[in-house]
Coordinates of C-alpha atoms in Angstrom, one line a residue:
Chain A
M235 CA 135.3 56.4 152.3
S236 CA 134.9 55.7 155.9
A237 CA 135.0 51.5 156.2
N238 CA 131.1 50.9 157.0
S239 CA 130.3 53.2 153.8
P240 CA 129.0 51.4 150.7
S241 CA 130.9 51.3 147.5
P242 CA 130.8 53.8 145.1
Q243 CA 128.8 52.8 141.5
I244 CA 130.1 53.6 138.4
V245 CA 128.1 53.4 135.0
A246 CA 129.7 53.4 130.9
L247 CA 127.5 55.3 128.7
P248 CA 128.0 53.9 125.6
G249 CA 131.1 53.5 124.6
N250 CA 133.0 54.4 127.5
E251 CA 132.5 50.5 128.6
P252 CA 136.8 49.8 128.8
L253 CA 137.9 52.9 130.7
T254 CA 135.1 52.0 132.9
H255 CA 135.7 48.6 133.4
A256 CA 139.6 49.3 134.6
L257 CA 138.2 52.7 136.1
A258 CA 135.8 50.4 138.6
E259 CA 138.9 47.7 139.3
Q260 CA 141.2 50.9 140.2
L261 CA 137.8 52.4 142.1
D262 CA 136.7 49.6 143.6
A263 CA 133.5 50.4 142.3
E264 CA 130.2 48.7 141.6
Q265 CA 129.7 48.4 138.1
L266 CA 125.5 49.2 137.1
S267 CA 124.9 48.8 133.5
L268 CA 123.0 51.1 131.3
E269 CA 121.5 50.4 128.8
H270 CA 120.4 52.4 125.8
R271 CA 118.3 52.8 122.4
R272 CA 116.9 54.3 120.4
F273 CA 113.1 54.1 119.4
P274 CA 112.7 53.6 115.2
D275 CA 111.8 57.6 115.7
G276 CA 115.4 58.3 116.7
E277 CA 114.3 59.4 120.2
S278 CA 116.6 57.7 123.1
Y279 CA 115.7 54.9 125.6
L280 CA 117.2 54.6 129.2
R281 CA 117.3 52.3 131.1
L282 CA 119.7 51.4 134.4
H283 CA 120.2 48.1 135.7
G284 CA 120.8 48.7 139.4
D285 CA 119.9 50.3 142.7
P286 CA 121.7 53.5 142.9
R287 CA 119.8 54.6 146.1
G288 CA 121.5 56.4 148.5
R289 CA 125.0 56.0 146.8
R290 CA 127.6 57.9 145.4
V291 CA 127.2 57.1 141.6
V292 CA 130.0 58.0 138.8
V293 CA 129.2 58.4 135.3
V294 CA 131.7 58.0 132.8
A295 CA 131.4 59.6 129.4
T296 CA 133.8 60.9 126.9
L297 CA 132.1 63.2 124.8
D298 CA 133.0 63.6 121.1
R299 CA 130.9 64.4 118.5
P300 CA 129.2 65.6 121.8
D301 CA 125.9 66.8 120.0
D302 CA 123.4 63.7 120.2
K303 CA 125.2 62.4 123.1
I304 CA 124.5 65.0 125.7
P305 CA 120.7 64.0 125.7
P306 CA 121.3 60.9 126.5
L307 CA 124.2 61.7 129.3
L308 CA 121.7 64.5 130.9
F309 CA 118.3 62.1 130.9
A310 CA 120.8 59.6 132.6
A311 CA 121.8 62.0 135.4
D312 CA 118.1 63.1 136.1
L313 CA 117.1 59.0 136.2
L314 CA 120.3 58.8 139.2
R315 CA 118.9 61.2 140.9
D316 CA 115.4 60.0 140.8
L317 CA 116.6 57.2 141.6
G318 CA 118.0 58.1 144.9
A319 CA 121.8 59.0 144.2
R320 CA 123.2 61.4 146.8
Q321 CA 125.9 62.1 145.0
I322 CA 126.5 62.0 140.6
G323 CA 130.1 62.4 139.4
L324 CA 130.9 62.8 136.4
V325 CA 134.2 61.4 134.5
V326 CA 134.3 63.4 131.8
P327 CA 137.9 62.3 130.0
Y328 CA 136.9 64.6 126.5
L329 CA 135.3 67.5 127.7
P330 CA 134.1 69.7 124.1
Y331 CA 132.4 73.5 123.9
M332 CA 135.4 74.6 125.1
R333 CA 136.7 76.5 121.7
Q334 CA 134.0 79.1 122.0
D335 CA 134.8 80.7 125.0
Q336 CA 134.1 84.6 123.6
R337 CA 132.2 86.4 120.4
F338 CA 134.7 86.4 118.0
K339 CA 131.8 88.0 115.9
P340 CA 129.0 89.6 116.9
G341 CA 126.3 87.0 116.9
E342 CA 128.3 83.6 118.0
A343 CA 127.0 81.5 120.2
L344 CA 129.0 81.6 123.7
T345 CA 128.4 77.3 123.3
S346 CA 130.9 76.9 126.6
R347 CA 128.8 78.8 128.8
S348 CA 125.9 76.8 128.1
F349 CA 127.4 73.5 128.0
A350 CA 128.6 74.1 131.7
R351 CA 125.5 75.1 132.6
W352 CA 123.8 72.2 131.6
L353 CA 126.8 69.9 133.6
S354 CA 126.5 71.7 136.3
A355 CA 122.9 71.4 136.6
H356 CA 123.1 68.0 136.0
F357 CA 126.3 66.6 138.1
D358 CA 127.6 67.1 141.7
W359 CA 131.5 67.0 140.3
L360 CA 133.2 66.5 137.4
V361 CA 137.3 64.9 136.2
T362 CA 138.6 65.9 133.1
V363 CA 142.4 65.7 130.9
D364 CA 143.9 68.7 129.4
P365 CA 140.4 70.3 128.9
H366 CA 141.2 72.9 126.0
L367 CA 141.4 76.2 127.8
H368 CA 141.9 79.1 125.9
R369 CA 140.5 82.6 127.4
Y370 CA 139.6 80.4 130.8
A371 CA 141.9 79.8 132.9
S372 CA 140.6 77.7 134.9
L373 CA 136.9 75.7 134.3
D374 CA 135.4 77.8 137.2
E375 CA 135.0 80.6 135.9
I376 CA 132.4 78.5 133.5
Y377 CA 131.6 75.8 135.5
S378 CA 130.2 75.6 139.1
L379 CA 130.1 72.3 139.8
K380 CA 133.7 71.4 141.7
S381 CA 135.6 69.6 138.9
T382 CA 139.9 68.6 138.9
V383 CA 141.5 68.7 135.4
V384 CA 144.1 65.5 135.5
P385 CA 146.9 66.4 133.4
A386 CA 147.9 63.6 130.8
A387 CA 151.4 64.9 130.4
P388 CA 152.8 62.3 132.5
V389 CA 151.3 59.5 130.6
L390 CA 152.2 60.7 127.3
A391 CA 156.2 61.3 128.5
D392 CA 156.2 57.3 129.7
W393 CA 154.9 56.4 126.6
I394 CA 157.4 58.5 124.7
V395 CA 159.7 57.3 126.2
R396 CA 158.9 53.5 126.5
E397 CA 158.3 53.6 122.8
I398 CA 160.6 55.6 121.5
E399 CA 164.2 56.1 121.0
Q400 CA 166.0 59.8 121.5
P401 CA 163.0 61.2 120.8
V402 CA 162.7 65.1 120.5
L403 CA 159.3 66.2 121.5
I404 CA 158.2 69.1 118.4
G405 CA 155.2 71.7 119.4
P406 CA 153.9 72.4 115.4
D407 CA 152.6 76.1 117.0
A408 CA 153.0 78.4 119.8
E409 CA 149.7 76.7 121.4
S410 CA 150.9 74.2 121.8
E411 CA 154.2 74.9 123.9
Q412 CA 152.6 74.4 127.2
W413 CA 151.9 71.2 126.6
V414 CA 155.4 70.6 125.1
R415 CA 157.2 71.6 127.4
A416 CA 154.7 69.8 130.5
V417 CA 155.8 66.0 129.0
A418 CA 159.4 67.2 128.4
E419 CA 160.1 67.8 131.7
T420 CA 158.6 65.3 133.5
Q421 CA 161.0 63.1 131.6
D422 CA 163.8 65.7 131.2
L423 CA 163.3 65.0 127.2
P424 CA 164.4 68.2 124.5
W425 CA 162.2 70.1 122.9
R426 CA 161.6 72.7 120.2
V427 CA 158.6 74.6 119.1
L428 CA 157.9 75.4 115.6
S429 CA 156.3 79.2 115.1
K430 CA 153.9 80.7 112.6
Q431 CA 155.2 83.7 110.6
R432 CA 152.3 85.3 109.6
H433 CA 152.9 87.5 106.4
G434 CA 149.0 89.1 106.1
D435 CA 145.6 87.9 106.4
R436 CA 145.5 84.4 104.9
D437 CA 149.8 84.0 104.5
V438 CA 151.4 82.5 107.1
S439 CA 153.7 80.4 106.8
M440 CA 155.5 77.8 109.4
E441 CA 158.7 78.3 110.8
L442 CA 161.8 75.5 111.9
P443 CA 163.5 76.2 115.0
D444 CA 167.0 75.4 115.2
M445 CA 167.7 72.1 115.7
A446 CA 171.2 71.5 115.7
G447 CA 172.3 68.6 117.4
L448 CA 168.7 66.6 117.3
E449 CA 169.7 66.1 113.6
N450 CA 168.9 62.3 114.7
H451 CA 166.8 62.3 117.3
H452 CA 163.1 60.9 115.7
P453 CA 161.2 63.7 115.7
V454 CA 157.8 63.7 118.3
L455 CA 155.1 66.2 117.3
L456 CA 152.8 66.8 120.5
D457 CA 149.4 68.1 120.7
D458 CA 146.5 69.0 123.0
I459 CA 143.8 67.6 120.2
L460 CA 143.9 66.4 116.7
S461 CA 140.4 67.3 115.1
S462 CA 140.6 68.1 111.8
G463 CA 144.5 67.3 111.6
A464 CA 146.2 70.5 109.1
T465 CA 148.0 71.9 111.7
V466 CA 150.1 68.7 112.6
A467 CA 149.9 67.2 109.0
E468 CA 151.5 71.4 108.4
A469 CA 154.1 70.6 110.6
A470 CA 155.6 67.2 109.5
R471 CA 155.5 68.0 106.3
H472 CA 157.7 71.0 107.5
L473 CA 159.9 68.5 109.2
T474 CA 160.5 65.9 106.4
A475 CA 160.9 68.3 104.4
A476 CA 164.3 69.8 106.8
G477 CA 165.4 66.2 106.1
L478 CA 164.4 65.0 109.8
A479 CA 162.8 61.5 110.3
R480 CA 159.4 60.9 109.5
P481 CA 157.4 62.1 113.1
T482 CA 155.4 60.4 115.5
V483 CA 152.5 62.1 116.3
V484 CA 151.3 61.9 120.1
V485 CA 148.1 63.7 121.5
V486 CA 146.1 63.5 124.2
H487 CA 142.3 63.7 122.7
G488 CA 142.1 62.0 119.2
L489 CA 138.8 63.1 117.7
F490 CA 140.0 62.5 113.6
G491 CA 137.3 64.2 111.9
D492 CA 136.4 63.0 108.5
R493 CA 139.6 63.4 106.2
A494 CA 142.6 63.8 109.2
R495 CA 144.1 60.2 109.1
E496 CA 144.5 61.0 105.2
L497 CA 145.8 63.8 105.8
L498 CA 148.9 62.4 107.8
R499 CA 149.6 59.8 105.9
H500 CA 149.8 62.1 103.4
A501 CA 152.4 64.6 105.1
G502 CA 154.5 61.8 106.3
V503 CA 153.3 61.4 109.6
K504 CA 154.8 57.2 111.1
R505 CA 152.1 56.5 113.3
V506 CA 149.4 58.4 115.2
V507 CA 149.1 57.9 119.6
C508 CA 146.4 59.2 121.3
T509 CA 145.1 58.6 124.9
N510 CA 141.5 56.9 125.0
S511 CA 140.1 60.0 126.6
V512 CA 138.0 59.0 123.0
M513 CA 137.8 55.5 121.8
A514 CA 139.5 55.3 118.5
P515 CA 141.8 52.5 116.8
E516 CA 145.0 54.8 117.8
S517 CA 143.7 55.0 121.8
D518 CA 146.8 53.1 123.1
I519 CA 147.9 55.6 125.9
G520 CA 144.9 54.7 128.9
L521 CA 144.4 57.3 131.7
S522 CA 142.7 55.0 134.0
A523 CA 145.6 55.0 136.7
Q524 CA 146.3 58.9 136.3
L525 CA 141.7 59.7 136.3
A526 CA 141.7 57.4 139.9
P527 CA 142.9 59.4 142.2
A528 CA 141.0 62.6 141.4
I529 CA 137.9 60.7 141.3
K530 CA 138.3 59.0 145.1
A531 CA 139.3 62.7 146.2
H532 CA 135.4 63.5 144.9
L533 CA 133.8 60.3 146.1
Q534 CA 135.7 61.2 149.5
A535 CA 134.9 64.4 149.6
Chain B
M68 CA 100.0 94.6 120.1
S69 CA 100.0 97.9 120.7
A70 CA 100.1 100.1 117.4
N71 CA 104.5 101.2 118.9
S72 CA 105.5 98.3 119.9
P73 CA 108.0 96.8 117.8
S74 CA 106.7 94.0 115.6
P75 CA 107.9 90.5 116.8
Q76 CA 111.0 88.3 115.2
I77 CA 111.5 84.5 113.7
V78 CA 114.0 82.5 113.8
A79 CA 113.9 79.1 111.7
L80 CA 116.8 76.4 113.1
P81 CA 118.1 74.5 110.9
G82 CA 115.8 72.6 108.1
N83 CA 112.4 74.6 109.3
E84 CA 113.2 77.4 106.7
P85 CA 110.1 76.6 104.7
L86 CA 107.5 77.2 107.6
T87 CA 109.1 79.8 109.4
H88 CA 108.6 81.8 106.0
A89 CA 105.5 81.5 105.9
L90 CA 104.9 82.0 108.9
A91 CA 106.5 85.3 109.0
E92 CA 104.1 85.8 106.9
Q93 CA 101.0 84.9 109.0
L94 CA 102.5 87.2 111.9
D95 CA 104.1 89.9 110.3
A96 CA 107.2 89.3 112.1
E97 CA 110.8 90.4 110.5
Q98 CA 113.0 86.8 109.8
L99 CA 116.4 86.6 111.8
S100 CA 118.7 84.5 110.5
L101 CA 120.5 81.2 112.6
E102 CA 124.0 80.2 111.0
H103 CA 124.0 76.3 112.0
R104 CA 127.7 75.1 110.8
R105 CA 129.4 71.6 112.5
F106 CA 133.2 72.2 113.5
P107 CA 135.1 69.3 111.6
D108 CA 135.0 67.7 115.7
G109 CA 131.0 67.7 115.3
E110 CA 130.9 70.6 117.7
S111 CA 128.0 72.9 116.6
Y112 CA 128.8 76.5 115.8
L113 CA 125.8 79.0 116.1
R114 CA 125.5 82.7 114.6
L115 CA 122.6 85.0 114.9
H116 CA 122.6 87.6 112.3
G117 CA 120.3 90.2 113.8
D118 CA 119.7 92.1 116.7
P119 CA 116.7 90.7 119.1
R120 CA 117.6 93.2 122.1
G121 CA 114.3 94.1 124.2
R122 CA 112.6 91.9 121.0
R123 CA 110.0 89.0 121.0
V124 CA 111.4 86.3 119.3
V125 CA 109.5 83.3 117.6
V126 CA 111.7 79.9 117.3
V127 CA 110.7 77.6 115.1
A128 CA 112.5 74.1 115.6
T129 CA 110.9 70.9 114.3
L130 CA 112.6 68.5 116.5
D131 CA 111.9 64.6 115.0
R132 CA 115.0 62.5 115.7
P133 CA 115.7 64.6 118.5
D134 CA 119.0 64.1 120.0
D135 CA 121.5 66.0 117.8
K136 CA 118.5 69.0 117.3
I137 CA 118.5 69.5 121.0
P138 CA 121.5 71.2 121.7
P139 CA 121.5 73.9 119.2
L140 CA 118.6 74.2 120.2
L141 CA 118.7 74.6 123.9
F142 CA 122.0 76.9 122.5
A143 CA 120.2 79.7 120.0
A144 CA 117.5 80.0 123.3
D145 CA 120.3 80.9 125.5
L146 CA 122.0 82.9 122.3
L147 CA 119.2 84.9 122.1
R148 CA 118.8 85.3 126.0
D149 CA 122.2 87.1 125.9
L150 CA 121.9 89.3 123.2
G151 CA 119.2 90.9 125.1
A152 CA 115.4 89.0 123.7
R153 CA 112.8 90.1 126.0
Q154 CA 110.5 87.2 125.2
I155 CA 111.7 83.7 123.7
G156 CA 109.1 81.9 122.2
L157 CA 108.8 77.6 120.7
V158 CA 107.3 77.1 118.0
V159 CA 107.7 73.3 118.3
P160 CA 105.9 71.3 115.7
Y161 CA 106.2 68.5 116.5
L162 CA 107.0 67.7 120.2
P163 CA 109.2 64.3 120.7
Y164 CA 109.5 62.9 124.3
M165 CA 106.0 62.3 125.2
R166 CA 106.7 58.8 125.1
Q167 CA 108.2 57.3 128.5
D168 CA 105.8 59.0 130.5
Q169 CA 106.2 56.5 133.3
R170 CA 108.4 53.9 134.5
F171 CA 107.4 50.7 132.3
K172 CA 110.3 48.2 133.8
P173 CA 111.8 49.7 137.1
G174 CA 114.8 52.0 135.9
E175 CA 113.4 53.3 133.4
A176 CA 114.0 57.1 132.3
L177 CA 111.6 59.6 132.2
T178 CA 113.0 61.3 129.2
S179 CA 109.4 63.1 129.2
R180 CA 110.1 64.9 132.5
S181 CA 113.6 65.7 131.8
F182 CA 112.9 66.9 128.7
A183 CA 110.6 69.4 129.1
R184 CA 112.6 70.9 132.1
W185 CA 115.0 71.7 129.5
L186 CA 112.9 72.9 127.5
S187 CA 111.0 74.8 130.1
A188 CA 114.3 76.3 131.3
H189 CA 114.8 77.6 127.9
F190 CA 112.1 79.4 126.7
D191 CA 109.0 81.8 127.9
W192 CA 106.1 79.4 125.9
L193 CA 105.9 76.7 123.9
V194 CA 103.5 76.1 120.8
T195 CA 102.7 72.5 119.7
V196 CA 101.0 70.3 117.4
D197 CA 98.3 67.5 118.6
P198 CA 101.4 66.2 121.4
H199 CA 100.8 62.0 121.6
L200 CA 99.7 62.8 125.6
H201 CA 99.1 59.1 126.7
R202 CA 98.4 59.2 130.3
Y203 CA 99.2 63.2 130.7
A204 CA 95.9 65.2 130.9
S205 CA 98.4 67.9 129.4
L206 CA 101.6 69.8 128.7
D207 CA 100.4 71.3 132.2
E208 CA 101.6 68.8 133.8
I209 CA 105.6 67.8 132.8
Y210 CA 105.8 71.7 131.4
S211 CA 106.2 75.4 133.2
L212 CA 106.2 77.3 130.7
K213 CA 103.1 78.2 129.2
S214 CA 101.9 76.1 126.6
T215 CA 99.7 75.8 123.3
V216 CA 98.4 72.7 122.3
V217 CA 97.0 73.4 118.2
P218 CA 94.9 70.7 117.5
A219 CA 95.7 69.5 113.2
A220 CA 92.1 67.9 112.8
P221 CA 90.6 70.9 110.6
V222 CA 93.4 70.7 108.4
L223 CA 93.3 67.2 107.7
A224 CA 90.0 67.5 107.9
D225 CA 89.8 70.4 104.7
W226 CA 92.5 67.8 103.2
I227 CA 90.5 64.7 103.0
V228 CA 87.4 66.2 101.9
R229 CA 88.8 68.4 98.9
E230 CA 91.0 65.4 98.0
I231 CA 89.0 62.4 98.7
E232 CA 86.1 61.3 97.3
Q233 CA 83.6 59.4 99.6
P234 CA 86.1 59.4 102.4
V235 CA 85.3 57.1 105.5
L236 CA 87.9 57.3 107.9
I237 CA 89.3 54.7 110.1
G238 CA 90.9 54.8 113.0
P239 CA 93.9 51.5 113.1
D240 CA 93.6 51.3 117.1
A241 CA 91.7 52.3 119.8
E242 CA 94.2 54.9 120.8
S243 CA 93.7 56.3 117.5
E244 CA 89.9 57.0 118.3
Q245 CA 90.7 60.3 119.7
W246 CA 91.6 61.8 116.2
V247 CA 89.5 60.0 114.2
R248 CA 86.5 60.9 116.0
A249 CA 87.8 64.7 116.0
V250 CA 88.7 65.1 112.3
A251 CA 85.7 63.1 111.4
E252 CA 83.1 65.0 112.9
T253 CA 84.9 68.9 112.1
Q254 CA 83.6 67.8 108.4
D255 CA 80.1 65.2 109.5
L256 CA 82.6 62.4 107.7
P257 CA 81.5 58.7 108.5
W258 CA 84.6 57.1 110.2
R259 CA 85.1 53.4 112.0
V260 CA 87.9 52.4 113.8
L261 CA 89.7 48.6 114.1
S262 CA 89.9 47.1 117.4
K263 CA 93.1 44.6 118.3
Q264 CA 91.7 41.6 119.7
R265 CA 94.8 40.1 122.4
H266 CA 94.5 35.9 122.7
G267 CA 98.2 35.9 124.9
D268 CA 100.9 38.0 125.2
R269 CA 102.2 38.0 121.3
D270 CA 99.4 37.3 119.6
V271 CA 96.7 39.9 118.4
S272 CA 94.4 40.1 115.7
M273 CA 92.8 42.9 114.4
E274 CA 89.1 43.1 113.5
L275 CA 87.5 45.1 111.0
P276 CA 84.5 46.5 112.5
D277 CA 81.2 46.3 110.7
M278 CA 81.7 48.5 107.5
A279 CA 78.2 48.2 106.0
G280 CA 76.8 50.7 103.2
L281 CA 80.4 51.7 103.1
E282 CA 82.2 49.3 100.6
N283 CA 82.2 51.7 98.4
H284 CA 83.8 54.3 100.1
H285 CA 87.8 55.1 100.0
P286 CA 89.1 54.1 103.2
V287 CA 91.1 56.8 105.0
L288 CA 93.5 55.9 107.5
L289 CA 94.0 58.0 110.2
D290 CA 97.0 58.4 112.6
D291 CA 98.9 60.9 115.2
I292 CA 102.3 59.9 114.9
L293 CA 103.8 57.1 111.7
S294 CA 107.1 55.9 113.2
S295 CA 107.5 52.4 111.9
G296 CA 104.5 52.2 110.3
A297 CA 103.7 48.7 111.3
T298 CA 100.5 49.6 113.0
V299 CA 99.2 50.9 110.1
A300 CA 99.9 48.5 107.3
E301 CA 98.8 46.1 109.6
A302 CA 95.1 48.0 109.1
A303 CA 95.9 48.7 105.3
R304 CA 96.6 44.7 105.5
H305 CA 93.0 43.7 106.8
L306 CA 91.4 46.6 105.1
T307 CA 92.3 45.7 101.4
A308 CA 91.6 41.8 102.7
A309 CA 88.0 42.4 103.0
G310 CA 87.9 43.8 99.2
L311 CA 87.8 47.7 100.4
A312 CA 90.1 50.0 98.2
R313 CA 93.8 50.2 99.1
P314 CA 93.8 53.1 101.8
T315 CA 95.0 56.8 102.0
V316 CA 97.0 57.5 105.0
V317 CA 97.2 60.2 106.2
V318 CA 99.0 60.8 109.3
V319 CA 99.8 64.2 111.4
H320 CA 103.4 63.8 112.2
G321 CA 105.1 61.8 110.0
L322 CA 108.4 60.1 111.5
F323 CA 108.9 57.6 109.0
G324 CA 111.2 55.6 110.5
D325 CA 113.8 53.6 108.5
R326 CA 111.3 51.0 106.4
A327 CA 108.0 52.7 107.0
R328 CA 107.4 53.6 103.9
E329 CA 108.4 50.2 101.9
L330 CA 106.5 48.4 104.8
L331 CA 103.4 50.7 103.7
R332 CA 103.9 50.2 100.1
H333 CA 103.9 46.7 100.6
A334 CA 100.7 46.3 102.4
G335 CA 99.3 48.3 99.8
V336 CA 98.9 51.7 100.6
K337 CA 97.6 53.9 97.7
R338 CA 99.5 56.9 99.0
V339 CA 100.5 58.6 102.8
V340 CA 100.1 62.5 103.8
C341 CA 101.0 64.2 106.8
T342 CA 101.8 67.7 107.7
N343 CA 104.6 70.1 108.0
S344 CA 105.2 69.6 111.9
V345 CA 107.8 66.9 110.1
M346 CA 109.7 67.9 106.8
A347 CA 109.5 64.7 104.4
P348 CA 108.6 64.6 101.0
E349 CA 104.9 63.2 102.1
S350 CA 104.8 67.2 104.3
D351 CA 101.7 67.9 101.8
I352 CA 99.2 69.6 104.6
G353 CA 100.3 73.0 105.7
L354 CA 100.1 74.1 109.6
S355 CA 101.3 77.6 109.4
A356 CA 97.5 79.0 109.0
Q357 CA 96.4 77.4 112.4
L358 CA 99.3 78.0 114.4
A359 CA 99.8 81.2 113.9
P360 CA 97.4 82.5 115.7
A361 CA 97.7 80.6 118.9
I362 CA 101.6 82.3 118.3
K363 CA 100.3 85.7 118.6
A364 CA 98.1 85.3 121.7
H365 CA 101.6 83.9 123.7
L366 CA 103.3 87.3 121.8
Q367 CA 100.3 89.3 123.0
A368 CA 100.2 88.7 126.6

């Protein structure tokens, strides 16, 4: 940013105030307040307090349980544009609609592509944390705006070595291997991955890897998303059944479906921790320090 | 429609099945089923059963409490387009986001314009019933797709003369005059409008019009939208206080905000009836016969 360019502005969608405050400090950004309420008939009313004319504006919106958050988010982008903002970026620590990336059955909606189109049409750039990329190699395959993916691995690893003595990282399934390996490598921690053995259409068993020499380590179950909690709970049951200590669960995005917490408790999980990509009581791992440099790069572009 | 052109198809968004069945019969349209469910993390999953390739498809979606219905609706439109539909029309008996049509205070979002843009980008045409046009002269001011407004006045008038002996139509405020007059004129019924006297910023009183000669008529309070119910309830209290019979309330769009029914009951309302533009226990007035010709015109265009 040139010395005489005005400072960026930052706006929180409802529920994103703590992360927005933290980012405002790191970015030296002016906070604008966005009023959002609902009429008796459920329609959204939005009002921006502040003047974004000619300014670069960062919108912060995490999008777990996304559907009723999407219209207010797009309204906010249109409003900023109407009021003369020069650049509108989106910080979306949890990016939804990454799941349905192909038609597994005929007639299925490719929601990932539609959603990417909507965001790309309303924002100039996007910063997110570890999106659930399956078959897409990068966001650019579906998002036409500029995007940056910030990895959560460094902050997860920091948290683990600070809070847990002698950890061993464990991925609940093959898909989690990429996250587990990334976290383990930043701090040179031991890690293992559980494997699923498929014996038939519905007959799937989990197999514990060789834990020789790690019996006295504290197991840390690691995954990118915790939604129903079923996979992690099953893994936890296998660990305790094998005589290991009750595991700590560390995930990037803690979505916590209806019965997830209960399921994890019953499976013998000692503690669950996630980042503040979604606001939950378990959101103990802050992301603002990781997000700020990526946001700055877009603001300076 | 030419004799050898394939029949149109019709699809209900969740909750719109009864109106869709009725329209399918009137239009001689093939019904496709759209599966919609939510993942544990709240994301929408949609799957169309049937093949819309090369076909004209009518999507039926009423949009009261609209925000969490908007993403599935737009996903459905994208899906139909992806699967090769030749024309995609929207029947939206209750069209939301007509309220915020100008910035009453600085910084307010013009949600009506954003919403109009989204629908216009996803559908080829739109049919609705009595949208709440305030300062817009027609939908064309904000909607760039072809649209038809179907009036509910004929079916409201039919219902009133069929169900109520010696009705007198009463509008609760000056804004309702257009609806009251339209309904009254189709059946040559007597009508009156209550007037609001403003004595200060918050001091507003209602004034009963001259009811001479109509004392034994049954008062029918008429309005386009029932949301909080406050205006109609206040009007009802004035009518009963003046010694008239407990009124029947007839509205086009029954949105019924949280306390609306309670409020109307306490105000002495005898009965509330609305069209099926929104599905409610009070939706006794069917719209399919009014909607079908307007839909046919778009299908044939």
